[in-house]
Amino acid sequence: MTDRRRFLKKSITMDDLQKFKKDKLYGFHKNGKVVVKPQFSYVGKFNEGLIVVEKDDKWGFLNQQGEIVIPLQYDWANDFNDGLAVVKEHGKVGFINQQNQIIIPLEYDTTSLFVEGLSAVSKNRKEGFINKQNEIVIPLEYDYCRCFEEGLAIVLKNNKWGCINHKNEIIIPLQYNFMGNLSNGLFTVEKDNKYGFINKLNEIVIPFQYDKAYFFENGLAYVEKDGKAFHINKQGEFVKDA
């Protein structure tokens, strides 16, 4: 009796375009037959039907048939995400779609993926956020911006960290010397050389008492205090030695 699961798994694997490496260069094969000879110094992963490749310091995209659908014309490119890809040319970055149309002009120094509808961009050493229409939603007034998560973005200004919302309203005052990403509902923050944990409302959940502290994972966080390393829970209680 045929094992249908094995057959399906094998069919899916063999029908896909697979990369292979020879003499430090990448090519593609399908069902063991070479479709694209080794010629690329870098290949990414298929995302939204396209894969980014590099040859002779130029970047472009192939489809799942191994055809070049976006010419290798860019100085750098990233994977497609939500229909757009970041590309770089002449030292500036912007976004293209899968038809190689420029959606966001290549005018920024850096940019992030769009998260919660906004992308963190930088120009002239200042950062802010744009939408997919290239409208500046949050002015480029910060020294650093992280992507939005659960409606908040961590920002840095004048060497202090805090959080803003989509309207650029300050939700967590820019008063911390360090601020880690939101994890298990809490931020790791540092103030006056001590680490503690706050929630999205800037309420102190675990007091500032640690010499070092890392983010929560599976309900536990690694901390150091008075030369001892251990794990605590979200109530700040000792759980186990590190």
PDB file of C-alpha atoms in Angstrom:
ATOM      1  CA  MET A   1       0.000   0.000   0.000  1.00  0.00           C
ATOM      2  CA  THR A   2       1.382   3.431  -0.958  1.00  0.00           C
ATOM      3  CA  ASP A   3       2.142   5.799   1.901  1.00  0.00           C
ATOM      4  CA  ARG A   4       0.255   8.865   0.652  1.00  0.00           C
ATOM      5  CA  ARG A   5       1.958  11.188   3.119  1.00  0.00           C
ATOM      6  CA  ARG A   6       5.405  10.212   1.840  1.00  0.00           C
ATOM      7  CA  PHE A   7       4.239  10.648  -1.754  1.00  0.00           C
ATOM      8  CA  LEU A   8       2.822  14.110  -1.111  1.00  0.00           C
ATOM      9  CA  LYS A   9       5.901  15.224   0.804  1.00  0.00           C
ATOM     10  CA  LYS A  10       8.192  13.936  -1.923  1.00  0.00           C
ATOM     11  CA  SER A  11       6.107  15.577  -4.653  1.00  0.00           C
ATOM     12  CA  ILE A  12       6.108  18.947  -2.928  1.00  0.00           C
ATOM     13  CA  THR A  13       9.850  18.801  -2.372  1.00  0.00           C
ATOM     14  CA  MET A  14      10.764  17.663  -5.882  1.00  0.00           C
ATOM     15  CA  ASP A  15       8.439  20.114  -7.643  1.00  0.00           C
ATOM     16  CA  ASP A  16      10.026  23.061  -5.879  1.00  0.00           C
ATOM     17  CA  LEU A  17      12.989  24.922  -7.327  1.00  0.00           C
ATOM     18  CA  GLN A  18      15.957  24.013  -5.138  1.00  0.00           C
ATOM     19  CA  LYS A  19      19.231  25.873  -4.800  1.00  0.00           C
ATOM     20  CA  PHE A  20      22.590  24.091  -4.941  1.00  0.00           C
ATOM     21  CA  LYS A  21      26.185  25.220  -4.599  1.00  0.00           C
ATOM     22  CA  LYS A  22      29.161  24.431  -6.814  1.00  0.00           C
ATOM     23  CA  ASP A  23      32.578  26.074  -6.735  1.00  0.00           C
ATOM     24  CA  LYS A  24      31.294  28.709  -4.281  1.00  0.00           C
ATOM     25  CA  LEU A  25      28.451  29.749  -6.600  1.00  0.00           C
ATOM     26  CA  TYR A  26      24.729  29.002  -6.343  1.00  0.00           C
ATOM     27  CA  GLY A  27      22.420  27.651  -9.004  1.00  0.00           C
ATOM     28  CA  PHE A  28      18.983  26.037  -9.069  1.00  0.00           C
ATOM     29  CA  HIS A  29      17.663  22.622  -9.990  1.00  0.00           C
ATOM     30  CA  LYS A  30      14.238  21.016 -10.190  1.00  0.00           C
ATOM     31  CA  ASN A  31      13.803  17.259  -9.912  1.00  0.00           C
ATOM     32  CA  GLY A  32      17.583  16.950 -10.199  1.00  0.00           C
ATOM     33  CA  LYS A  33      17.698  18.833 -13.502  1.00  0.00           C
ATOM     34  CA  VAL A  34      19.713  22.051 -13.563  1.00  0.00           C
ATOM     35  CA  VAL A  35      17.409  24.966 -14.335  1.00  0.00           C
ATOM     36  CA  VAL A  36      19.823  27.801 -13.579  1.00  0.00           C
ATOM     37  CA  LYS A  37      23.543  27.105 -13.727  1.00  0.00           C
ATOM     38  CA  PRO A  38      25.710  28.164 -10.754  1.00  0.00           C
ATOM     39  CA  GLN A  39      26.407  31.881 -11.107  1.00  0.00           C
ATOM     40  CA  PHE A  40      25.170  33.663  -7.980  1.00  0.00           C
ATOM     41  CA  SER A  41      27.364  34.561  -5.018  1.00  0.00           C
ATOM     42  CA  TYR A  42      24.285  34.932  -2.799  1.00  0.00           C
ATOM     43  CA  VAL A  43      20.715  33.657  -2.883  1.00  0.00           C
ATOM     44  CA  GLY A  44      18.035  34.253  -0.289  1.00  0.00           C
ATOM     45  CA  LYS A  45      14.898  32.236   0.336  1.00  0.00           C
ATOM     46  CA  PHE A  46      11.700  32.195  -1.680  1.00  0.00           C
ATOM     47  CA  ASN A  47       9.265  34.665  -0.228  1.00  0.00           C
ATOM     48  CA  GLU A  48       5.986  35.590  -1.906  1.00  0.00           C
ATOM     49  CA  GLY A  49       7.070  33.622  -4.980  1.00  0.00           C
ATOM     50  CA  LEU A  50      10.375  35.411  -5.576  1.00  0.00           C
ATOM     51  CA  ILE A  51      13.937  34.937  -4.372  1.00  0.00           C
ATOM     52  CA  VAL A  52      16.642  37.588  -4.116  1.00  0.00           C
ATOM     53  CA  VAL A  53      19.982  36.809  -5.811  1.00  0.00           C
ATOM     54  CA  GLU A  54      23.335  38.538  -6.215  1.00  0.00           C
ATOM     55  CA  LYS A  55      25.824  38.351  -9.069  1.00  0.00           C
ATOM     56  CA  ASP A  56      28.826  40.603  -9.684  1.00  0.00           C
ATOM     57  CA  ASP A  57      27.735  42.861  -6.795  1.00  0.00           C
ATOM     58  CA  LYS A  58      24.298  43.455  -8.335  1.00  0.00           C
ATOM     59  CA  TRP A  59      21.016  42.238  -6.885  1.00  0.00           C
ATOM     60  CA  GLY A  60      17.709  41.171  -8.424  1.00  0.00           C
ATOM     61  CA  PHE A  61      14.981  38.539  -8.190  1.00  0.00           C
ATOM     62  CA  LEU A  62      14.100  35.173  -9.741  1.00  0.00           C
ATOM     63  CA  ASN A  63      10.697  33.494  -9.834  1.00  0.00           C
ATOM     64  CA  GLN A  64       9.956  29.837  -9.096  1.00  0.00           C
ATOM     65  CA  GLN A  65      10.687  28.906 -12.700  1.00  0.00           C
ATOM     66  CA  GLY A  66      14.211  30.270 -12.394  1.00  0.00           C
ATOM     67  CA  GLU A  67      13.456  33.272 -14.592  1.00  0.00           C
ATOM     68  CA  ILE A  68      14.884  36.699 -13.811  1.00  0.00           C
ATOM     69  CA  VAL A  69      11.795  38.834 -13.233  1.00  0.00           C
ATOM     70  CA  ILE A  70      13.548  41.824 -11.644  1.00  0.00           C
ATOM     71  CA  PRO A  71      16.906  42.590 -13.293  1.00  0.00           C
ATOM     72  CA  LEU A  72      20.106  42.456 -11.280  1.00  0.00           C
ATOM     73  CA  GLN A  73      20.430  46.223 -11.174  1.00  0.00           C
ATOM     74  CA  TYR A  74      20.481  47.124  -7.494  1.00  0.00           C
ATOM     75  CA  ASP A  75      23.422  47.537  -5.134  1.00  0.00           C
ATOM     76  CA  TRP A  76      21.502  45.546  -2.494  1.00  0.00           C
ATOM     77  CA  ALA A  77      18.034  44.067  -2.050  1.00  0.00           C
ATOM     78  CA  ASN A  78      16.030  42.323   0.645  1.00  0.00           C
ATOM     79  CA  ASP A  79      13.305  39.662   0.508  1.00  0.00           C
ATOM     80  CA  PHE A  80       9.770  40.607  -0.445  1.00  0.00           C
ATOM     81  CA  ASN A  81       7.412  41.159   2.448  1.00  0.00           C
ATOM     82  CA  ASP A  82       3.768  42.156   2.109  1.00  0.00           C
ATOM     83  CA  GLY A  83       4.277  42.827  -1.604  1.00  0.00           C
ATOM     84  CA  LEU A  84       7.277  45.134  -1.213  1.00  0.00           C
ATOM     85  CA  ALA A  85      11.058  44.731  -1.116  1.00  0.00           C
ATOM     86  CA  VAL A  86      13.723  47.115   0.137  1.00  0.00           C
ATOM     87  CA  VAL A  87      16.341  47.930  -2.514  1.00  0.00           C
ATOM     88  CA  LYS A  88      19.444  50.107  -2.501  1.00  0.00           C
ATOM     89  CA  GLU A  89      21.002  52.198  -5.235  1.00  0.00           C
ATOM     90  CA  HIS A  90      23.632  54.960  -5.050  1.00  0.00           C
ATOM     91  CA  GLY A  91      23.674  54.706  -1.260  1.00  0.00           C
ATOM     92  CA  LYS A  92      19.928  55.266  -0.797  1.00  0.00           C
ATOM     93  CA  VAL A  93      17.111  52.803  -0.088  1.00  0.00           C
ATOM     94  CA  GLY A  94      13.425  52.593  -0.951  1.00  0.00           C
ATOM     95  CA  PHE A  95      10.791  50.021  -1.891  1.00  0.00           C
ATOM     96  CA  ILE A  96       9.780  48.281  -5.117  1.00  0.00           C
ATOM     97  CA  ASN A  97       6.871  45.975  -5.925  1.00  0.00           C
ATOM     98  CA  GLN A  98       7.039  42.667  -7.785  1.00  0.00           C
ATOM     99  CA  GLN A  99       6.755  44.488 -11.119  1.00  0.00           C
ATOM    100  CA  ASN A 100       9.945  46.408 -10.252  1.00  0.00           C
ATOM    101  CA  GLN A 101       7.983  49.625  -9.927  1.00  0.00           C
ATOM    102  CA  ILE A 102       9.341  52.064  -7.364  1.00  0.00           C
ATOM    103  CA  ILE A 103       6.672  52.459  -4.696  1.00  0.00           C
ATOM    104  CA  ILE A 104       8.755  54.362  -2.145  1.00  0.00           C
ATOM    105  CA  PRO A 105      11.490  56.501  -3.760  1.00  0.00           C
ATOM    106  CA  LEU A 106      15.090  55.565  -3.027  1.00  0.00           C
ATOM    107  CA  GLU A 107      15.744  58.598  -0.862  1.00  0.00           C
ATOM    108  CA  TYR A 108      16.363  57.206   2.624  1.00  0.00           C
ATOM    109  CA  ASP A 109      19.591  56.201   4.349  1.00  0.00           C
ATOM    110  CA  THR A 110      17.960  53.208   6.059  1.00  0.00           C
ATOM    111  CA  THR A 111      14.518  51.680   6.244  1.00  0.00           C
ATOM    112  CA  SER A 112      12.766  48.800   7.966  1.00  0.00           C
ATOM    113  CA  LEU A 113      10.035  46.462   6.823  1.00  0.00           C
ATOM    114  CA  PHE A 114       6.484  47.724   7.150  1.00  0.00           C
ATOM    115  CA  VAL A 115       5.096  46.649  10.504  1.00  0.00           C
ATOM    116  CA  GLU A 116       1.623  47.709  11.600  1.00  0.00           C
ATOM    117  CA  GLY A 117       1.483  49.729   8.374  1.00  0.00           C
ATOM    118  CA  LEU A 118       4.565  51.827   9.102  1.00  0.00           C
ATOM    119  CA  SER A 119       8.258  51.660   8.215  1.00  0.00           C
ATOM    120  CA  ALA A 120      11.050  53.213  10.282  1.00  0.00           C
ATOM    121  CA  VAL A 121      13.213  55.338   7.986  1.00  0.00           C
ATOM    122  CA  SER A 122      16.241  57.555   8.447  1.00  0.00           C
ATOM    123  CA  LYS A 123      17.549  60.594   6.653  1.00  0.00           C
ATOM    124  CA  ASN A 124      20.308  62.973   7.716  1.00  0.00           C
ATOM    125  CA  ARG A 125      20.861  60.934  10.898  1.00  0.00           C
ATOM    126  CA  LYS A 126      17.284  61.354  12.110  1.00  0.00           C
ATOM    127  CA  GLU A 127      14.578  58.686  12.141  1.00  0.00           C
ATOM    128  CA  GLY A 128      10.798  58.548  11.962  1.00  0.00           C
ATOM    129  CA  PHE A 129       8.033  56.577  10.249  1.00  0.00           C
ATOM    130  CA  ILE A 130       6.347  56.589   6.840  1.00  0.00           C
ATOM    131  CA  ASN A 131       3.292  54.766   5.492  1.00  0.00           C
ATOM    132  CA  LYS A 132       3.055  52.896   2.183  1.00  0.00           C
ATOM    133  CA  GLN A 133       2.151  56.122   0.397  1.00  0.00           C
ATOM    134  CA  ASN A 134       5.510  57.560   1.511  1.00  0.00           C
ATOM    135  CA  GLU A 135       3.717  60.019   3.754  1.00  0.00           C
ATOM    136  CA  ILE A 136       5.630  60.974   6.887  1.00  0.00           C
ATOM    137  CA  VAL A 137       3.372  59.822   9.694  1.00  0.00           C
ATOM    138  CA  ILE A 138       5.875  60.399  12.497  1.00  0.00           C
ATOM    139  CA  PRO A 139       8.448  63.162  11.890  1.00  0.00           C
ATOM    140  CA  LEU A 140      12.103  62.249  11.501  1.00  0.00           C
ATOM    141  CA  GLU A 141      13.066  63.661  14.881  1.00  0.00           C
ATOM    142  CA  TYR A 142      14.455  60.645  16.731  1.00  0.00           C
ATOM    143  CA  ASP A 143      17.995  59.304  16.943  1.00  0.00           C
ATOM    144  CA  TYR A 144      16.757  55.726  16.563  1.00  0.00           C
ATOM    145  CA  CYS A 145      13.421  53.975  16.082  1.00  0.00           C
ATOM    146  CA  ARG A 146      12.488  50.324  16.414  1.00  0.00           C
ATOM    147  CA  CYS A 147       9.530  48.807  14.586  1.00  0.00           C
ATOM    148  CA  PHE A 148       6.073  49.011  16.095  1.00  0.00           C
ATOM    149  CA  GLU A 149       4.898  46.135  18.254  1.00  0.00           C
ATOM    150  CA  GLU A 150       1.468  45.963  19.851  1.00  0.00           C
ATOM    151  CA  GLY A 151       0.861  49.599  18.980  1.00  0.00           C
ATOM    152  CA  LEU A 152       4.088  50.951  20.474  1.00  0.00           C
ATOM    153  CA  ALA A 153       7.496  51.800  19.031  1.00  0.00           C
ATOM    154  CA  ILE A 154      10.640  52.120  21.122  1.00  0.00           C
ATOM    155  CA  VAL A 155      12.495  55.334  20.278  1.00  0.00           C
ATOM    156  CA  LEU A 156      15.736  57.017  21.312  1.00  0.00           C
ATOM    157  CA  LYS A 157      16.226  60.766  21.665  1.00  0.00           C
ATOM    158  CA  ASN A 158      18.982  62.636  23.470  1.00  0.00           C
ATOM    159  CA  ASN A 159      20.335  59.305  24.763  1.00  0.00           C
ATOM    160  CA  LYS A 160      17.056  58.397  26.473  1.00  0.00           C
ATOM    161  CA  TRP A 161      14.648  55.603  25.542  1.00  0.00           C
ATOM    162  CA  GLY A 162      10.864  55.493  25.688  1.00  0.00           C
ATOM    163  CA  CYS A 163       7.795  54.569  23.609  1.00  0.00           C
ATOM    164  CA  ILE A 164       5.441  56.361  21.234  1.00  0.00           C
ATOM    165  CA  ASN A 165       2.166  55.319  19.598  1.00  0.00           C
ATOM    166  CA  HIS A 166       1.069  55.669  15.970  1.00  0.00           C
ATOM    167  CA  LYS A 167       0.143  59.313  16.592  1.00  0.00           C
ATOM    168  CA  ASN A 168       3.629  60.115  17.907  1.00  0.00           C
ATOM    169  CA  GLU A 169       2.201  60.539  21.385  1.00  0.00           C
ATOM    170  CA  ILE A 170       4.661  59.639  24.136  1.00  0.00           C
ATOM    171  CA  ILE A 171       3.224  56.662  26.007  1.00  0.00           C
ATOM    172  CA  ILE A 172       6.325  55.770  27.989  1.00  0.00           C
ATOM    173  CA  PRO A 173       8.456  58.842  28.787  1.00  0.00           C
ATOM    174  CA  LEU A 174      11.911  58.991  27.239  1.00  0.00           C
ATOM    175  CA  GLN A 175      13.738  58.572  30.525  1.00  0.00           C
ATOM    176  CA  TYR A 176      15.521  55.231  30.374  1.00  0.00           C
ATOM    177  CA  ASN A 177      19.187  54.571  29.613  1.00  0.00           C
ATOM    178  CA  PHE A 178      18.292  51.212  28.066  1.00  0.00           C
ATOM    179  CA  MET A 179      15.060  49.638  26.887  1.00  0.00           C
ATOM    180  CA  GLY A 180      14.670  46.099  25.581  1.00  0.00           C
ATOM    181  CA  ASN A 181      11.945  44.902  23.242  1.00  0.00           C
ATOM    182  CA  LEU A 182       8.536  43.974  24.605  1.00  0.00           C
ATOM    183  CA  SER A 183       8.565  40.347  25.715  1.00  0.00           C
ATOM    184  CA  ASN A 184       5.884  38.472  27.626  1.00  0.00           C
ATOM    185  CA  GLY A 185       4.160  41.818  28.185  1.00  0.00           C
ATOM    186  CA  LEU A 186       7.150  43.507  29.836  1.00  0.00           C
ATOM    187  CA  PHE A 187      10.014  45.799  28.878  1.00  0.00           C
ATOM    188  CA  THR A 188      13.472  45.428  30.400  1.00  0.00           C
ATOM    189  CA  VAL A 189      14.652  48.943  31.293  1.00  0.00           C
ATOM    190  CA  GLU A 190      17.657  50.528  32.982  1.00  0.00           C
ATOM    191  CA  LYS A 191      17.731  53.675  35.059  1.00  0.00           C
ATOM    192  CA  ASP A 192      20.404  54.965  37.420  1.00  0.00           C
ATOM    193  CA  ASN A 193      22.544  51.886  36.664  1.00  0.00           C
ATOM    194  CA  LYS A 194      19.880  49.430  37.843  1.00  0.00           C
ATOM    195  CA  TYR A 195      17.608  47.218  35.762  1.00  0.00           C
ATOM    196  CA  GLY A 196      13.934  46.486  36.299  1.00  0.00           C
ATOM    197  CA  PHE A 197      10.784  45.687  34.342  1.00  0.00           C
ATOM    198  CA  ILE A 198       7.832  47.855  33.317  1.00  0.00           C
ATOM    199  CA  ASN A 199       4.592  47.172  31.442  1.00  0.00           C
ATOM    200  CA  LYS A 200       3.062  49.043  28.481  1.00  0.00           C
ATOM    201  CA  LEU A 201       1.562  51.603  30.859  1.00  0.00           C
ATOM    202  CA  ASN A 202       5.006  52.450  32.290  1.00  0.00           C
ATOM    203  CA  GLU A 203       4.035  50.830  35.572  1.00  0.00           C
ATOM    204  CA  ILE A 204       6.958  49.307  37.469  1.00  0.00           C
ATOM    205  CA  VAL A 205       6.206  45.594  37.685  1.00  0.00           C
ATOM    206  CA  ILE A 206       9.596  44.480  39.024  1.00  0.00           C
ATOM    207  CA  PRO A 207      11.653  47.157  40.847  1.00  0.00           C
ATOM    208  CA  PHE A 208      14.986  48.506  39.641  1.00  0.00           C
ATOM    209  CA  GLN A 209      17.373  46.343  41.626  1.00  0.00           C
ATOM    210  CA  TYR A 210      19.406  44.247  39.194  1.00  0.00           C
ATOM    211  CA  ASP A 211      22.915  44.808  37.865  1.00  0.00           C
ATOM    212  CA  LYS A 212      21.918  43.060  34.627  1.00  0.00           C
ATOM    213  CA  ALA A 213      18.602  41.844  33.271  1.00  0.00           C
ATOM    214  CA  TYR A 214      17.481  40.194  30.062  1.00  0.00           C
ATOM    215  CA  PHE A 215      14.067  39.792  28.447  1.00  0.00           C
ATOM    216  CA  PHE A 216      11.438  37.337  29.593  1.00  0.00           C
ATOM    217  CA  GLU A 217      11.121  34.092  27.683  1.00  0.00           C
ATOM    218  CA  ASN A 218       8.603  31.420  28.579  1.00  0.00           C
ATOM    219  CA  GLY A 219       7.817  33.321  31.741  1.00  0.00           C
ATOM    220  CA  LEU A 220      11.399  33.556  33.018  1.00  0.00           C
ATOM    221  CA  ALA A 221      14.097  36.239  32.842  1.00  0.00           C
ATOM    222  CA  TYR A 222      17.830  35.978  33.493  1.00  0.00           C
ATOM    223  CA  VAL A 223      19.096  38.559  35.993  1.00  0.00           C
ATOM    224  CA  GLU A 224      22.254  39.326  37.951  1.00  0.00           C
ATOM    225  CA  LYS A 225      22.446  40.896  41.405  1.00  0.00           C
ATOM    226  CA  ASP A 226      25.295  41.220  43.887  1.00  0.00           C
ATOM    227  CA  GLY A 227      27.469  38.880  41.831  1.00  0.00           C
ATOM    228  CA  LYS A 228      24.821  36.154  41.609  1.00  0.00           C
ATOM    229  CA  ALA A 229      23.030  35.048  38.444  1.00  0.00           C
ATOM    230  CA  PHE A 230      19.559  33.525  38.536  1.00  0.00           C
ATOM    231  CA  HIS A 231      16.134  33.416  36.889  1.00  0.00           C
ATOM    232  CA  ILE A 232      13.011  35.176  38.103  1.00  0.00           C
ATOM    233  CA  ASN A 233       9.338  34.920  37.178  1.00  0.00           C
ATOM    234  CA  LYS A 234       7.053  37.817  36.203  1.00  0.00           C
ATOM    235  CA  GLN A 235       6.314  38.481  39.857  1.00  0.00           C
ATOM    236  CA  GLY A 236      10.020  39.069  40.476  1.00  0.00           C
ATOM    237  CA  GLU A 237      10.321  35.880  42.499  1.00  0.00           C
ATOM    238  CA  PHE A 238      13.454  33.717  42.452  1.00  0.00           C
ATOM    239  CA  VAL A 239      12.913  30.520  40.448  1.00  0.00           C
ATOM    240  CA  LYS A 240      16.320  28.941  39.925  1.00  0.00           C
ATOM    241  CA  ASP A 241      20.030  29.651  39.709  1.00  0.00           C
ATOM    242  CA  ALA A 242      21.452  30.376  36.268  1.00  0.00           C
TER     243      ALA A 242
END
